[in-house]
Tab-separated table of C-alpha atoms in Angstrom:
chain	number	residue	atom	x	y	z
A	9	MET	CA	127.052	11.553	23.888
A	10	PRO	CA	127.416	10.173	20.356
A	11	ASP	CA	124.366	8.716	18.603
A	12	VAL	CA	126.109	5.294	18.253
A	13	ILE	CA	128.184	4.024	21.189
A	14	ASP	CA	131.001	1.683	20.219
A	15	ALA	CA	132.874	-0.733	22.488
A	16	ARG	CA	135.698	1.715	23.145
A	17	THR	CA	133.232	4.367	24.299
A	18	LEU	CA	131.466	1.875	26.572
A	19	ASN	CA	134.802	0.948	28.161
A	20	LEU	CA	135.537	4.616	28.755
A	21	ILE	CA	132.103	5.039	30.327
A	22	ALA	CA	132.837	2.114	32.622
A	23	LEU	CA	136.109	3.699	33.742
A	24	TRP	CA	134.445	7.066	34.294
A	25	CYS	CA	131.658	5.435	36.294
A	26	ALA	CA	134.172	3.611	38.449
A	27	ALA	CA	136.039	6.852	39.062
A	28	GLY	CA	132.845	8.832	39.718
A	29	LEU	CA	133.639	11.211	36.859
A	30	LEU	CA	130.583	10.681	34.654
A	31	ALA	CA	128.359	13.769	34.768
A	32	PHE	CA	125.161	11.945	33.826
A	33	GLY	CA	125.505	9.173	36.402
A	34	CYS	CA	125.934	5.430	36.478
A	35	ALA	CA	123.630	4.021	39.158
A	36	PRO	CA	119.908	3.356	38.654
A	37	ASN	CA	118.972	5.384	41.720
A	38	GLY	CA	121.555	8.150	41.479
A	39	ALA	CA	120.467	11.707	42.295
A	40	LEU	CA	120.339	13.192	38.795
A	41	PRO	CA	118.314	16.315	37.942
A	42	ALA	CA	115.030	15.813	36.154
A	43	PRO	CA	114.586	17.397	32.726
A	44	THR	CA	112.810	20.706	32.151
A	45	ILE	CA	111.114	22.096	29.040
A	46	HIS	CA	111.564	25.735	28.050
A	47	SER	CA	109.868	25.894	24.654
A	48	VAL	CA	108.769	23.978	21.579
A	49	SER	CA	108.937	24.933	17.913
A	50	PRO	CA	106.564	25.061	16.174
A	51	ALA	CA	104.028	25.864	18.899
A	52	GLU	CA	101.051	25.813	16.514
A	53	VAL	CA	100.240	23.396	13.695
A	54	GLU	CA	97.285	22.405	11.557
A	55	GLN	CA	95.738	18.996	12.159
A	56	GLY	CA	97.096	16.371	9.790
A	57	GLN	CA	100.518	17.956	9.369
A	58	ARG	CA	103.446	15.611	9.907
A	59	ILE	CA	106.356	17.914	10.662
A	60	PRO	CA	109.409	17.917	12.931
A	61	MET	CA	109.332	19.591	16.326
A	62	THR	CA	112.285	20.941	18.296
A	63	ILE	CA	112.060	20.806	22.096
A	64	THR	CA	114.482	22.956	24.080
A	65	GLY	CA	115.104	22.683	27.797
A	66	THR	CA	117.666	21.426	30.285
A	67	ASN	CA	118.870	18.130	31.732
A	68	PHE	CA	118.049	15.920	28.774
A	69	PHE	CA	120.579	13.463	30.193
A	70	VAL	CA	121.239	9.884	29.208
A	71	ARG	CA	122.123	7.486	31.978
A	72	ALA	CA	124.734	4.758	32.366
A	73	TYR	CA	124.093	1.559	34.332
A	74	ARG	CA	126.783	-0.839	35.440
A	75	ARG	CA	125.795	-3.975	37.274
A	76	LEU	CA	128.170	-6.429	38.900
A	77	GLY	CA	129.779	-8.611	36.301
A	78	GLU	CA	128.137	-6.789	33.398
A	79	ARG	CA	129.214	-4.181	30.930
A	80	VAL	CA	127.957	-0.614	31.097
A	81	THR	CA	124.502	-0.041	29.610
A	82	VAL	CA	123.494	3.444	28.523
A	83	ASP	CA	119.808	4.407	28.617
A	84	GLU	CA	119.115	6.986	25.904
A	85	THR	CA	115.356	6.453	25.701
A	86	PHE	CA	113.200	9.577	25.488
A	87	VAL	CA	109.438	9.497	25.012
A	88	VAL	CA	107.617	12.697	24.041
A	89	ARG	CA	103.823	12.954	24.237
A	90	VAL	CA	101.343	15.622	23.198
A	91	GLY	CA	98.345	14.900	25.356
A	92	GLU	CA	98.114	11.104	25.155
A	93	VAL	CA	99.666	10.852	21.692
A	94	ALA	CA	103.324	9.827	21.466
A	95	LEU	CA	105.497	11.699	18.990
A	96	ASP	CA	107.532	9.717	16.485
A	97	ALA	CA	111.271	9.506	15.798
A	98	VAL	CA	112.486	11.122	19.017
A	99	VAL	CA	116.203	11.943	18.878
A	100	ARG	CA	118.362	13.542	21.546
A	101	HIS	CA	120.692	16.110	20.006
A	102	SER	CA	122.184	17.404	23.251
A	103	ASP	CA	121.495	17.943	26.942
A	104	THR	CA	119.295	20.899	25.926
A	105	GLU	CA	117.606	19.781	22.703
A	106	LEU	CA	115.362	16.994	21.466
A	107	VAL	CA	113.749	16.628	18.067
A	108	ALA	CA	110.665	14.565	17.282
A	109	GLU	CA	108.042	14.195	14.586
A	110	ILE	CA	104.466	15.344	15.132
A	111	PRO	CA	102.013	12.650	13.925
A	112	GLU	CA	98.872	13.397	11.952
A	113	ASP	CA	96.406	12.055	14.519
A	114	ILE	CA	96.613	14.706	17.245
A	115	PRO	CA	93.098	16.189	17.578
A	116	PRO	CA	92.483	19.949	17.514
A	117	GLY	CA	92.983	21.827	20.759
A	118	ARG	CA	95.655	23.205	23.065
A	119	TRP	CA	97.814	20.420	24.461
A	120	ALA	CA	100.441	19.856	27.116
A	121	LEU	CA	103.740	18.276	26.066
A	122	THR	CA	105.462	15.701	28.279
A	123	VAL	CA	109.039	14.445	28.070
A	124	GLU	CA	109.912	11.147	29.769
A	125	GLY	CA	113.655	10.560	29.983
A	126	PRO	CA	116.158	8.404	31.848
A	127	THR	CA	116.353	10.915	34.715
A	128	GLY	CA	112.699	11.871	35.098
A	129	THR	CA	109.565	13.341	33.572
A	130	THR	CA	108.533	16.937	32.900
A	131	THR	CA	105.480	18.631	31.371
A	132	LEU	CA	104.935	21.988	29.669
A	133	ASN	CA	101.261	22.973	29.762
A	134	ASP	CA	99.602	24.542	26.705
A	135	ALA	CA	102.716	23.803	24.661
A	136	LEU	CA	101.108	22.982	21.310
A	137	THR	CA	97.998	24.326	19.607
A	138	VAL	CA	96.508	22.098	16.906
A	139	ARG	CA	94.128	23.879	14.538
A	140	PRO	CA	91.373	22.029	12.673
A	141	ALA	CA	92.329	21.245	9.096
A	142	GLY	CA	90.964	23.146	6.127
A	143	CYS	CA	89.681	26.179	7.973
A	144	ASP	CA	89.540	29.916	7.635
A	145	SER	CA	92.237	32.504	8.100
A	146	GLY	CA	90.400	34.697	10.576
A	147	CYS	CA	87.488	35.220	12.929
A	148	VAL	CA	85.390	37.650	10.907
A	149	ALA	CA	83.458	37.074	7.704
A	150	ALA	CA	85.354	39.805	5.870
A	151	VAL	CA	88.549	37.732	5.934
A	152	ASP	CA	86.900	34.336	5.635
A	153	ALA	CA	88.139	32.602	2.501
A	154	GLY	CA	88.732	29.027	3.586
A	155	ALA	CA	86.869	25.746	3.625
A	156	ASP	CA	84.801	24.378	6.478
A	157	GLY	CA	86.113	21.346	8.332
A	158	GLY	CA	88.320	20.176	5.500
A	159	ALA	CA	85.315	19.777	3.192
A	160	GLY	CA	87.092	21.684	0.443
A	161	VAL	CA	84.266	24.135	-0.142
A	162	SER	CA	84.872	27.849	0.272
A	163	ASP	CA	82.155	29.775	2.044
A	164	ALA	CA	81.204	33.232	3.209
A	165	GLY	CA	80.732	32.340	6.856
A	166	VAL	CA	83.130	32.109	9.758
A	167	ASP	CA	84.772	28.940	11.022
A	168	ALA	CA	85.278	29.677	14.706
A	169	GLY	CA	88.244	27.995	16.345
A	170	CYS	CA	90.097	27.505	13.063
A	171	SER	CA	93.343	28.872	11.760
A	172	GLY	CA	93.820	32.444	12.843
A	173	CYS	CA	90.925	32.339	15.311
A	174	PRO	CA	92.087	31.506	18.843
A	175	PHE	CA	88.526	31.427	20.238
A	176	PRO	CA	86.159	28.457	19.794
A	177	PHE	CA	83.388	30.904	18.861
A	178	VAL	CA	83.141	34.208	17.020
A	179	PRO	CA	83.332	37.073	19.547
A	180	SER	CA	81.284	40.225	19.151
A	181	ASN	CA	82.913	43.597	18.514
A	182	PHE	CA	86.507	42.475	17.890
A	183	ASP	CA	88.572	40.011	15.889
A	184	PRO	CA	90.970	38.176	18.231
A	185	ALA	CA	93.039	37.079	15.244
A	186	ALA	CA	93.951	40.733	14.675
A	187	ILE	CA	95.466	41.020	18.154
A	188	ALA	CA	98.842	39.634	19.136
A	189	PRO	CA	98.192	36.583	21.370
A	190	PRO	CA	98.955	37.547	24.965
A	191	THR	CA	101.842	35.799	26.674
A	192	LYS	CA	101.120	36.894	30.252
A	193	SER	CA	98.327	36.009	32.645
A	194	THR	CA	96.670	38.391	35.103
A	195	ASP	CA	96.408	37.615	38.825
A	196	LEU	CA	94.761	40.409	40.820
A	197	THR	CA	95.047	38.862	44.289
A	198	GLY	CA	94.636	41.649	46.867
A	199	CYS	CA	94.506	44.294	44.140
A	200	ALA	CA	92.254	47.355	43.852
A	201	THR	CA	92.972	49.063	40.561
A	202	GLY	CA	91.324	50.930	37.719
A	203	PHE	CA	91.864	51.519	34.007
A	204	ASN	CA	91.195	54.840	32.282
A	205	SER	CA	90.157	54.146	28.690
A	206	THR	CA	90.603	57.796	27.722
A	207	ASP	CA	94.384	57.822	28.089
A	208	ASP	CA	95.124	54.093	28.599
A	209	THR	CA	96.538	54.547	32.084
A	210	TRP	CA	96.165	52.531	35.259
A	211	VAL	CA	95.188	53.914	38.651
A	212	ASN	CA	96.969	52.148	41.505
A	213	PRO	CA	98.516	49.485	39.247
A	214	CYS	CA	99.525	46.220	40.906
A	215	SER	CA	102.181	43.657	40.091
A	216	GLY	CA	99.782	40.981	38.852
A	217	LEU	CA	98.538	42.976	35.856
A	218	GLY	CA	99.265	41.103	32.636
A	219	PHE	CA	96.931	42.872	30.198
A	220	THR	CA	98.071	44.176	26.835
A	221	VAL	CA	96.051	47.151	25.576
A	222	THR	CA	95.017	47.338	21.921
A	223	PRO	CA	92.929	50.131	20.349
A	224	ILE	CA	90.209	48.930	17.972
A	225	THR	CA	87.380	50.368	15.911
A	226	LEU	CA	83.968	48.968	16.761
A	227	PRO	CA	81.487	47.757	14.148
A	228	GLY	CA	79.668	50.839	12.927
A	229	GLY	CA	82.402	53.172	14.166
A	230	GLY	CA	83.649	54.409	17.487
A	231	GLU	CA	86.731	53.358	19.403
A	232	ALA	CA	87.200	50.791	22.145
A	233	ARG	CA	90.056	49.245	24.036
A	234	VAL	CA	90.782	45.509	24.124
A	235	LEU	CA	92.615	44.349	27.249
A	236	ALA	CA	93.994	40.922	26.401
A	237	THR	CA	95.445	38.392	28.816
A	238	ARG	CA	96.173	34.681	28.716
A	239	ASP	CA	94.359	33.699	31.933
A	240	LEU	CA	92.524	35.873	34.457
A	241	SER	CA	92.248	35.353	38.216
A	242	LEU	CA	90.187	37.850	40.237
A	243	PRO	CA	89.876	36.593	43.843
A	244	ASN	CA	87.187	37.831	46.203
A	245	ASN	CA	89.581	40.350	47.760
A	246	ALA	CA	90.164	42.104	44.422
A	247	ILE	CA	88.385	44.869	42.537
A	248	ILE	CA	89.026	46.365	39.116
A	249	GLY	CA	87.195	49.352	37.663
A	250	PHE	CA	86.947	50.728	34.135
A	251	PHE	CA	86.176	54.347	33.373
A	252	GLY	CA	86.865	56.881	30.652
A	253	SER	CA	85.531	57.720	27.222
A	254	ARG	CA	85.855	54.352	25.453
A	255	PRO	CA	84.208	50.945	25.968
A	256	VAL	CA	86.446	48.156	27.268
A	257	ILE	CA	86.668	44.526	26.151
A	258	LEU	CA	88.387	42.003	28.427
A	259	ALA	CA	89.676	39.291	26.093
A	260	VAL	CA	90.840	36.190	27.974
A	261	TYR	CA	92.560	33.748	25.633
A	262	GLY	CA	92.552	30.983	28.256
A	263	ASN	CA	90.454	30.545	31.422
A	264	ALA	CA	88.960	33.144	33.775
A	265	THR	CA	87.927	32.896	37.423
A	266	ILE	CA	86.044	35.933	38.744
A	267	ASP	CA	85.270	35.894	42.461
A	268	GLY	CA	85.903	39.601	43.033
A	269	THR	CA	84.343	42.747	41.589
A	270	ILE	CA	84.519	44.245	38.101
A	271	LEU	CA	82.974	47.695	37.711
A	272	ALA	CA	82.194	49.811	34.678
A	273	ASN	CA	79.592	51.809	36.560
A	274	SER	CA	79.279	55.564	36.846
A	275	SER	CA	79.589	57.206	40.232
A	276	LEU	CA	79.230	60.489	42.096
A	277	GLU	CA	81.039	59.188	45.153
A	278	LEU	CA	84.564	60.285	46.008
A	279	LEU	CA	85.969	61.069	42.534
A	280	ALA	CA	83.018	61.629	40.222
A	281	ARG	CA	83.567	59.593	37.071
A	282	SER	CA	81.693	57.902	34.272
A	283	GLY	CA	81.964	54.212	33.500
A	284	ALA	CA	84.059	53.263	30.476
A	285	GLY	CA	82.223	54.292	27.311
A	286	ALA	CA	79.274	55.877	29.121
A	287	ASP	CA	77.259	58.678	27.485
A	288	PRO	CA	78.279	57.971	23.851
A	289	PRO	CA	77.648	60.639	21.168
A	290	VAL	CA	74.489	58.872	19.982
A	291	CYS	CA	72.824	59.917	23.233
A	292	ALA	CA	72.664	63.495	21.947
A	293	THR	CA	70.097	62.440	19.354
A	294	ARG	CA	68.560	59.327	20.910
A	295	GLY	CA	68.589	58.123	24.472
A	296	GLY	CA	69.591	61.160	26.490
A	297	GLY	CA	67.039	62.501	28.953
A	298	SER	CA	65.666	65.962	28.213
A	299	PRO	CA	66.228	68.837	30.621
A	300	ALA	CA	63.319	70.398	32.428
A	301	THR	CA	62.103	73.647	30.902
A	302	LYS	CA	60.732	75.049	34.149
A	303	THR	CA	62.725	75.714	37.282
A	304	SER	CA	61.010	73.218	39.537
A	305	GLY	CA	60.733	70.375	37.025
A	306	GLY	CA	62.980	67.331	37.186
A	307	GLY	CA	65.195	66.156	34.366
A	308	GLY	CA	64.144	63.196	32.245
A	309	GLY	CA	65.831	59.847	32.739
A	310	GLY	CA	68.185	58.365	30.180
A	311	GLY	CA	66.903	55.703	27.813
A	312	PHE	CA	68.536	52.564	26.444
A	313	GLY	CA	66.769	49.203	26.462
A	314	THR	CA	63.538	50.986	27.307
A	315	ALA	CA	62.524	54.628	27.372
A	316	GLY	CA	63.717	56.714	30.273
A	317	GLY	CA	61.196	57.976	32.779
A	318	ASN	CA	59.845	61.496	32.509
A	319	GLY	CA	61.074	64.004	35.034
A	320	GLY	CA	58.768	64.793	37.898
A	321	ALA	CA	56.564	67.880	37.925
A	322	GLY	CA	57.493	70.655	40.317
A	323	VAL	CA	55.605	73.414	42.092
A	324	ASN	CA	52.796	74.949	40.097
A	325	ARG	CA	52.816	71.682	38.146
A	326	ASP	CA	55.953	72.715	36.277
A	327	PRO	CA	56.555	69.794	33.881
A	328	GLY	CA	59.684	67.718	33.994
A	329	GLY	CA	61.854	66.799	31.040
A	330	ALA	CA	60.958	63.897	28.772
A	331	GLY	CA	62.701	60.590	29.217
A	332	GLY	CA	65.211	59.467	26.626
A	333	ALA	CA	64.058	57.236	23.776
A	334	PRO	CA	65.064	53.563	23.722
A	335	VAL	CA	67.502	52.264	21.151
A	336	ALA	CA	65.849	50.939	18.010
A	337	THR	CA	67.285	47.428	18.383
A	338	ILE	CA	69.103	45.781	21.260
A	339	ALA	CA	72.149	44.056	19.777
A	340	PRO	CA	75.612	43.078	21.028
A	341	GLU	CA	77.239	45.239	18.351
A	342	PRO	CA	78.335	47.904	18.701
A	343	LEU	CA	79.352	47.829	22.350
A	344	ARG	CA	78.137	51.085	23.893
A	345	GLY	CA	77.287	52.648	27.226
A	346	GLY	CA	74.091	54.078	28.644
A	347	CYS	CA	72.809	57.637	28.219
A	348	PRO	CA	72.724	60.494	30.724
A	349	GLY	CA	69.673	61.969	32.356
A	350	GLY	CA	68.542	65.508	31.644
A	351	ALA	CA	69.316	68.467	33.862
A	352	GLY	CA	66.815	69.671	36.422
A	353	GLY	CA	65.062	72.984	35.925
A	354	GLY	CA	67.349	74.740	38.360
A	355	GLY	CA	70.487	73.469	36.644
A	356	ALA	CA	71.137	70.312	38.669
A	357	PRO	CA	73.020	67.981	36.300
A	358	GLY	CA	71.646	64.635	35.270
A	359	GLY	CA	73.479	61.440	36.117
A	360	SER	CA	75.759	59.633	33.682
A	361	GLY	CA	74.714	56.407	32.046
A	362	GLY	CA	76.432	53.149	32.864
A	363	GLY	CA	79.574	52.026	31.088
A	364	ALA	CA	80.168	49.484	28.334
A	365	LEU	CA	82.061	46.306	29.240
A	366	GLN	CA	82.514	43.010	27.413
A	367	VAL	CA	84.119	39.939	28.994
A	368	THR	CA	85.054	37.327	26.379
A	369	VAL	CA	86.703	34.074	27.500
A	370	ALA	CA	88.043	31.464	25.097
A	371	GLY	CA	88.212	28.701	27.690
A	372	ARG	CA	86.389	28.138	30.987
A	373	LEU	CA	84.648	31.029	32.768
A	374	THR	CA	83.940	30.660	36.495
A	375	LEU	CA	81.862	33.577	37.789
A	376	ARG	CA	81.007	33.906	41.471
A	377	GLY	CA	81.742	37.607	41.843
A	378	ARG	CA	80.001	40.811	40.763
A	379	ILE	CA	80.121	42.694	37.464
A	380	SER	CA	78.302	46.017	37.132
A	381	ALA	CA	77.772	48.704	34.508
A	382	SER	CA	75.105	50.630	36.399
A	383	ALA	CA	74.257	54.293	35.911
A	384	VAL	CA	74.092	57.030	38.522
A	385	GLY	CA	71.224	59.223	39.657
A	386	GLY	CA	71.097	62.927	38.931
A	387	GLU	CA	72.043	65.557	41.474
A	388	GLY	CA	69.418	67.057	43.699
A	389	GLY	CA	67.904	70.473	43.121
A	390	THR	CA	69.990	73.505	43.962
A	391	ASN	CA	67.309	74.766	46.348
A	392	ALA	CA	63.956	73.737	47.735
A	393	SER	CA	62.004	74.892	44.689
A	394	SER	CA	64.265	73.653	41.887
A	395	GLY	CA	64.116	70.250	40.210
A	396	GLY	CA	66.798	67.598	40.364
A	397	GLY	CA	68.584	65.972	37.472
A	398	GLY	CA	67.353	62.779	35.859
A	399	GLY	CA	69.138	59.488	36.350
A	400	GLY	CA	71.191	57.886	33.616
A	401	SER	CA	70.333	54.604	31.927
A	402	GLY	CA	72.234	51.446	32.710
A	403	GLY	CA	75.086	50.474	30.436
A	404	MET	CA	75.867	47.334	28.433
A	405	LEU	CA	77.435	44.138	29.747
A	406	LEU	CA	78.411	41.358	27.365
């Protein structure tokens, strides 16, 4: 359809309507397909920018009307809105492309885009992200070089939610701006699966998994794995476990609903395993329970937030091992697991500490389920006169 319709074209439209040959229809209530939106470009802008946007999709049809005794009228009106704000200068280039101009007054946030055309209305959710103006380039202070809130003053702090930072706060332990934004969501309906952070493999993977796995270095050293997803749905019939040598961070760039079970606990049941990031190297010097020095003594419990309990005395008052020392300061960084208990005097191993799990959600978090990073008790004595192992200390949940 040309941008300007002359009289000759209108006469042709009238003939085509009369013959039923016009693909985009002639009657007000004709059965024409509604438009659809596939993508927009750009999908992210800074507040106050006035730039063109290209909208691609299907069925961006105009529509011809012919009433008795009147000439054909062609409706080419398209209205494009971001949230409640109408875009300017909307032009239809083809059945699959519109262009419009983004105004300066769209507030920061993630917005749906709606197209209203002659044949119907369609909406693409989360189509455009508007960043606050005059903000930083990242989510960590080390890369912070911008101005706060458009004030024009550089600072050494962090402007959460600004350019380069997709979260409205500054997360602990990782910089979300350094991770490629996830494009898939995760729906674990009816799923029972597990992730091994040692080799980045899934046990019993299910079709709804949409996580991308990124290795990171934690503040102060040590590795972790970030599992990023756009949205997360964990119904009450679903369970996901995390085990292996490295802590795990679930980074949800949208909304999360957790009605099921998330486990980073250690276990002796079925397949003995340690929760993700349990028993970190620091436990060898601080936090691990001491083994019993006499056969009948029990191993000391692992320490973390508080000191671990001393192992019980055995026959002949054989002393148990000392409990592990607490950490010097409880802080969210670095993410780390709990410490193991000491071995019993007869060699019974102590239990592993709990794992290390962080759940960080940029949008809305609905939590009605269960999340655990508990430790496991030590094994019992090898015979009636030998001491059992000490229990591990609970892990860290953020």
